Amino acid sequence: WYLPHFWVATLFAWFMLRVIQRLGLSLAASCVLLAVQLGLGILFLKTFWQIPVEFGGEQYLLPGLPFSLDITLISSAHFMFGYVLRVVLRRHQSSLLTLCIALAVTTASFLYYPRVVDMAQRRYDHWFWATVQAVSGVYLCWALSGLMMKIDWLG
Protein backbone atom coordinates (compact mmCIF):
# COMPACT_ATOMS: atom_id res chain seq x y z
CA TRP A 1 0.00 0.00 0.00
CA TYR A 2 2.89 2.35 0.69
CA LEU A 3 4.33 2.95 -2.79
CA PRO A 4 1.00 3.72 -4.50
CA HIS A 5 0.15 5.99 -1.58
CA PHE A 6 3.53 7.71 -1.77
CA TRP A 7 2.80 8.50 -5.43
CA VAL A 8 -0.60 10.01 -4.52
CA ALA A 9 0.88 11.97 -1.59
CA THR A 10 3.62 13.33 -3.84
CA LEU A 11 1.07 14.45 -6.45
CA PHE A 12 -1.10 16.07 -3.78
CA ALA A 13 1.95 17.78 -2.23
CA TRP A 14 2.98 19.07 -5.65
CA PHE A 15 -0.51 20.51 -6.16
CA MET A 16 -0.64 22.12 -2.69
CA LEU A 17 2.84 23.60 -3.03
CA ARG A 18 1.81 25.15 -6.35
CA VAL A 19 -1.24 26.64 -4.64
CA ILE A 20 0.95 28.05 -1.85
CA GLN A 21 3.33 29.47 -4.45
CA ARG A 22 0.57 31.02 -6.59
CA LEU A 23 -1.04 32.62 -3.53
CA GLY A 24 2.35 33.95 -2.45
CA LEU A 25 1.87 32.74 1.12
CA SER A 26 4.52 33.58 3.69
CA LEU A 27 6.31 30.85 5.63
CA ALA A 28 4.02 31.39 8.63
CA ALA A 29 0.85 31.30 6.50
CA SER A 30 2.10 28.17 4.71
CA CYS A 31 2.71 26.46 8.05
CA VAL A 32 -0.77 27.43 9.29
CA LEU A 33 -2.31 26.04 6.09
CA LEU A 34 -0.38 22.78 6.50
CA ALA A 35 -1.33 22.56 10.19
CA VAL A 36 -5.00 22.91 9.20
CA GLN A 37 -4.51 20.22 6.56
CA LEU A 38 -2.91 17.92 9.15
CA GLY A 39 -5.72 18.60 11.61
CA LEU A 40 -8.38 17.80 9.01
CA GLY A 41 -6.55 14.62 8.11
CA ILE A 42 -6.44 13.52 11.76
CA LEU A 43 -10.10 14.46 12.25
CA PHE A 44 -11.31 12.41 9.28
CA LEU A 45 -8.77 9.57 9.60
CA LYS A 46 -11.28 6.83 10.48
CA THR A 47 -13.97 7.98 8.05
CA PHE A 48 -13.21 5.30 5.46
CA TRP A 49 -11.66 2.67 7.74
CA GLN A 50 -13.30 -0.76 8.07
CA ILE A 51 -16.54 0.21 6.32
CA PRO A 52 -18.77 -2.79 5.56
CA VAL A 53 -19.27 -3.21 1.81
CA GLU A 54 -21.40 -5.80 0.04
CA PHE A 55 -20.17 -7.17 -3.27
CA GLY A 56 -21.52 -10.23 -5.05
CA GLY A 57 -23.66 -11.17 -2.08
CA GLU A 58 -20.62 -11.23 0.22
CA GLN A 59 -19.87 -8.81 3.05
CA TYR A 60 -16.37 -7.24 3.15
CA LEU A 61 -14.67 -4.62 5.28
CA LEU A 62 -13.21 -1.77 3.26
CA PRO A 63 -9.66 -1.14 4.57
CA GLY A 64 -9.56 2.54 3.61
CA LEU A 65 -9.74 4.10 0.17
CA PRO A 66 -7.74 2.93 -2.86
CA PHE A 67 -4.16 4.21 -2.88
CA SER A 68 -4.76 5.07 0.80
CA LEU A 69 -6.31 8.36 -0.26
CA ASP A 70 -7.85 8.64 3.21
CA ILE A 71 -4.44 9.32 4.80
CA THR A 72 -3.16 11.69 2.12
CA LEU A 73 -3.86 14.84 4.13
CA ILE A 74 -1.70 13.57 7.01
CA SER A 75 1.20 12.06 5.07
CA SER A 76 1.50 14.91 2.60
CA ALA A 77 1.34 17.52 5.41
CA HIS A 78 4.43 16.01 7.05
CA PHE A 79 6.08 15.78 3.64
CA MET A 80 5.33 19.43 2.83
CA PHE A 81 6.38 20.76 6.24
CA GLY A 82 9.88 19.57 5.44
CA TYR A 83 9.77 21.28 2.08
CA VAL A 84 8.48 24.67 3.25
CA LEU A 85 10.93 24.70 6.19
CA ARG A 86 13.93 23.62 4.10
CA VAL A 87 15.56 27.08 4.01
CA VAL A 88 15.25 27.49 7.78
CA LEU A 89 16.60 23.99 8.37
CA ARG A 90 19.54 24.46 6.02
CA ARG A 91 20.59 27.64 7.85
CA HIS A 92 20.25 26.00 11.24
CA GLN A 93 23.50 24.96 12.89
CA SER A 94 23.21 21.88 15.08
CA SER A 95 24.88 21.95 18.46
CA LEU A 96 25.23 19.58 21.36
CA LEU A 97 22.64 21.69 23.19
CA THR A 98 19.99 21.35 20.46
CA LEU A 99 20.71 17.63 20.24
CA CYS A 100 20.23 17.25 24.00
CA ILE A 101 17.02 19.29 23.95
CA ALA A 102 15.64 17.21 21.07
CA LEU A 103 16.63 14.01 22.88
CA ALA A 104 14.96 15.20 26.10
CA VAL A 105 11.73 16.26 24.34
CA THR A 106 11.55 13.05 22.31
CA THR A 107 12.28 10.81 25.31
CA ALA A 108 9.94 12.64 27.69
CA SER A 109 7.07 12.71 25.19
CA PHE A 110 7.41 8.98 24.52
CA LEU A 111 7.74 8.06 28.19
CA TYR A 112 5.01 10.27 29.62
CA TYR A 113 2.60 10.24 26.68
CA PRO A 114 3.07 6.95 24.82
CA ARG A 115 0.96 7.62 21.76
CA VAL A 116 0.94 5.68 18.51
CA VAL A 117 0.91 6.82 14.91
CA ASP A 118 0.24 3.93 12.54
CA MET A 119 -1.08 4.97 9.17
CA ALA A 120 -1.54 1.34 8.04
CA GLN A 121 -4.02 0.85 10.92
CA ARG A 122 -5.35 4.44 10.70
CA ARG A 123 -4.14 5.31 14.19
CA TYR A 124 -3.15 8.79 15.28
CA ASP A 125 -3.76 8.49 19.02
CA HIS A 126 -3.43 12.13 20.04
CA TRP A 127 -3.19 15.11 17.71
CA PHE A 128 -0.71 17.04 19.85
CA TRP A 129 1.53 14.41 21.46
CA ALA A 130 1.82 12.21 18.39
CA THR A 131 2.83 15.26 16.34
CA VAL A 132 5.33 16.39 19.00
CA GLN A 133 6.86 12.92 18.97
CA ALA A 134 7.11 12.87 15.18
CA VAL A 135 8.60 16.36 14.89
CA SER A 136 11.02 15.95 17.80
CA GLY A 137 12.15 12.56 16.48
CA VAL A 138 12.83 13.97 13.03
CA TYR A 139 14.66 16.95 14.53
CA LEU A 140 16.70 14.60 16.73
CA CYS A 141 17.94 12.83 13.60
CA TRP A 142 18.58 16.21 11.93
CA ALA A 143 20.58 17.51 14.91
CA LEU A 144 22.58 14.29 15.19
CA SER A 145 23.47 14.32 11.50
CA GLY A 146 24.45 17.99 11.77
CA LEU A 147 26.86 17.19 14.58
CA MET A 148 28.23 14.17 12.77
CA MET A 149 29.10 16.37 9.80
CA LYS A 150 31.34 18.44 12.07
CA ILE A 151 33.41 15.42 13.10
CA ASP A 152 36.30 15.12 10.64
CA TRP A 153 36.74 11.36 10.74
CA LEU A 154 33.00 10.85 10.04
CA GLY A 155 32.66 13.45 7.28
Tab-separated table of C-alpha atoms in Angstrom:
chain	number	residue	atom	x	y	z
A	1	TRP	CA	0.000	0.000	0.000
A	2	TYR	CA	2.891	2.349	0.689
A	3	LEU	CA	4.326	2.948	-2.790
A	4	PRO	CA	0.998	3.717	-4.495
A	5	HIS	CA	0.153	5.993	-1.578
A	6	PHE	CA	3.535	7.713	-1.774
A	7	TRP	CA	2.800	8.497	-5.427
A	8	VAL	CA	-0.604	10.005	-4.516
A	9	ALA	CA	0.877	11.967	-1.587
A	10	THR	CA	3.616	13.331	-3.841
A	11	LEU	CA	1.068	14.450	-6.445
A	12	PHE	CA	-1.096	16.074	-3.778
A	13	ALA	CA	1.947	17.780	-2.228
A	14	TRP	CA	2.985	19.072	-5.649
A	15	PHE	CA	-0.507	20.511	-6.159
A	16	MET	CA	-0.644	22.117	-2.691
A	17	LEU	CA	2.839	23.598	-3.027
A	18	ARG	CA	1.814	25.147	-6.353
A	19	VAL	CA	-1.245	26.640	-4.642
A	20	ILE	CA	0.950	28.048	-1.853
A	21	GLN	CA	3.332	29.469	-4.452
A	22	ARG	CA	0.567	31.016	-6.587
A	23	LEU	CA	-1.035	32.621	-3.533
A	24	GLY	CA	2.350	33.951	-2.446
A	25	LEU	CA	1.870	32.741	1.120
A	26	SER	CA	4.519	33.579	3.691
A	27	LEU	CA	6.309	30.853	5.630
A	28	ALA	CA	4.021	31.387	8.626
A	29	ALA	CA	0.850	31.296	6.497
A	30	SER	CA	2.098	28.173	4.712
A	31	CYS	CA	2.709	26.456	8.054
A	32	VAL	CA	-0.767	27.426	9.292
A	33	LEU	CA	-2.315	26.036	6.095
A	34	LEU	CA	-0.379	22.780	6.499
A	35	ALA	CA	-1.333	22.556	10.187
A	36	VAL	CA	-5.004	22.910	9.202
A	37	GLN	CA	-4.514	20.218	6.559
A	38	LEU	CA	-2.907	17.923	9.147
A	39	GLY	CA	-5.720	18.604	11.605
A	40	LEU	CA	-8.384	17.802	9.010
A	41	GLY	CA	-6.551	14.616	8.106
A	42	ILE	CA	-6.442	13.519	11.756
A	43	LEU	CA	-10.095	14.460	12.253
A	44	PHE	CA	-11.307	12.410	9.278
A	45	LEU	CA	-8.775	9.572	9.600
A	46	LYS	CA	-11.276	6.832	10.481
A	47	THR	CA	-13.972	7.985	8.051
A	48	PHE	CA	-13.209	5.301	5.460
A	49	TRP	CA	-11.664	2.668	7.739
A	50	GLN	CA	-13.305	-0.761	8.073
A	51	ILE	CA	-16.544	0.209	6.319
A	52	PRO	CA	-18.773	-2.789	5.558
A	53	VAL	CA	-19.274	-3.206	1.808
A	54	GLU	CA	-21.397	-5.802	0.044
A	55	PHE	CA	-20.166	-7.169	-3.270
A	56	GLY	CA	-21.521	-10.228	-5.054
A	57	GLY	CA	-23.664	-11.168	-2.077
A	58	GLU	CA	-20.624	-11.227	0.222
A	59	GLN	CA	-19.870	-8.808	3.047
A	60	TYR	CA	-16.369	-7.241	3.150
A	61	LEU	CA	-14.675	-4.616	5.281
A	62	LEU	CA	-13.206	-1.768	3.256
A	63	PRO	CA	-9.663	-1.136	4.572
A	64	GLY	CA	-9.564	2.536	3.606
A	65	LEU	CA	-9.738	4.095	0.171
A	66	PRO	CA	-7.742	2.930	-2.858
A	67	PHE	CA	-4.155	4.214	-2.882
A	68	SER	CA	-4.756	5.073	0.804
A	69	LEU	CA	-6.308	8.361	-0.257
A	70	ASP	CA	-7.849	8.636	3.208
A	71	ILE	CA	-4.441	9.317	4.803
A	72	THR	CA	-3.155	11.688	2.116
A	73	LEU	CA	-3.864	14.841	4.134
A	74	ILE	CA	-1.702	13.566	7.007
A	75	SER	CA	1.197	12.065	5.075
A	76	SER	CA	1.498	14.914	2.605
A	77	ALA	CA	1.335	17.523	5.411
A	78	HIS	CA	4.430	16.012	7.049
A	79	PHE	CA	6.076	15.782	3.642
A	80	MET	CA	5.328	19.434	2.826
A	81	PHE	CA	6.379	20.765	6.237
A	82	GLY	CA	9.880	19.566	5.445
A	83	TYR	CA	9.775	21.276	2.083
A	84	VAL	CA	8.483	24.667	3.248
A	85	LEU	CA	10.926	24.698	6.192
A	86	ARG	CA	13.934	23.623	4.104
A	87	VAL	CA	15.562	27.080	4.008
A	88	VAL	CA	15.248	27.490	7.780
A	89	LEU	CA	16.597	23.994	8.367
A	90	ARG	CA	19.542	24.463	6.017
A	91	ARG	CA	20.594	27.640	7.846
A	92	HIS	CA	20.246	26.001	11.240
A	93	GLN	CA	23.502	24.959	12.892
A	94	SER	CA	23.207	21.882	15.080
A	95	SER	CA	24.878	21.951	18.455
A	96	LEU	CA	25.228	19.582	21.355
A	97	LEU	CA	22.643	21.695	23.194
A	98	THR	CA	19.995	21.352	20.459
A	99	LEU	CA	20.710	17.626	20.236
A	100	CYS	CA	20.229	17.247	24.000
A	101	ILE	CA	17.016	19.292	23.951
A	102	ALA	CA	15.637	17.213	21.074
A	103	LEU	CA	16.629	14.010	22.878
A	104	ALA	CA	14.956	15.201	26.098
A	105	VAL	CA	11.732	16.260	24.342
A	106	THR	CA	11.552	13.054	22.315
A	107	THR	CA	12.282	10.810	25.306
A	108	ALA	CA	9.936	12.642	27.689
A	109	SER	CA	7.073	12.714	25.192
A	110	PHE	CA	7.413	8.979	24.521
A	111	LEU	CA	7.741	8.061	28.195
A	112	TYR	CA	5.011	10.265	29.623
A	113	TYR	CA	2.596	10.244	26.684
A	114	PRO	CA	3.067	6.950	24.816
A	115	ARG	CA	0.959	7.617	21.758
A	116	VAL	CA	0.945	5.682	18.512
A	117	VAL	CA	0.915	6.816	14.911
A	118	ASP	CA	0.240	3.928	12.541
A	119	MET	CA	-1.078	4.967	9.167
A	120	ALA	CA	-1.541	1.343	8.041
A	121	GLN	CA	-4.017	0.854	10.916
A	122	ARG	CA	-5.348	4.438	10.699
A	123	ARG	CA	-4.139	5.308	14.193
A	124	TYR	CA	-3.149	8.791	15.281
A	125	ASP	CA	-3.757	8.489	19.020
A	126	HIS	CA	-3.433	12.127	20.043
A	127	TRP	CA	-3.195	15.107	17.710
A	128	PHE	CA	-0.708	17.041	19.851
A	129	TRP	CA	1.528	14.413	21.458
A	130	ALA	CA	1.818	12.215	18.392
A	131	THR	CA	2.827	15.260	16.342
A	132	VAL	CA	5.332	16.393	18.997
A	133	GLN	CA	6.861	12.920	18.973
A	134	ALA	CA	7.107	12.871	15.184
A	135	VAL	CA	8.598	16.357	14.890
A	136	SER	CA	11.024	15.953	17.799
A	137	GLY	CA	12.153	12.562	16.485
A	138	VAL	CA	12.826	13.972	13.028
A	139	TYR	CA	14.659	16.946	14.528
A	140	LEU	CA	16.701	14.596	16.735
A	141	CYS	CA	17.945	12.830	13.597
A	142	TRP	CA	18.582	16.212	11.931
A	143	ALA	CA	20.585	17.508	14.915
A	144	LEU	CA	22.582	14.287	15.195
A	145	SER	CA	23.470	14.315	11.500
A	146	GLY	CA	24.448	17.995	11.767
A	147	LEU	CA	26.859	17.194	14.583
A	148	MET	CA	28.233	14.170	12.773
A	149	MET	CA	29.096	16.371	9.795
A	150	LYS	CA	31.336	18.438	12.074
A	151	ILE	CA	33.411	15.417	13.105
A	152	ASP	CA	36.300	15.117	10.642
A	153	TRP	CA	36.742	11.359	10.743
A	154	LEU	CA	32.995	10.849	10.043
A	155	GLY	CA	32.663	13.449	7.282
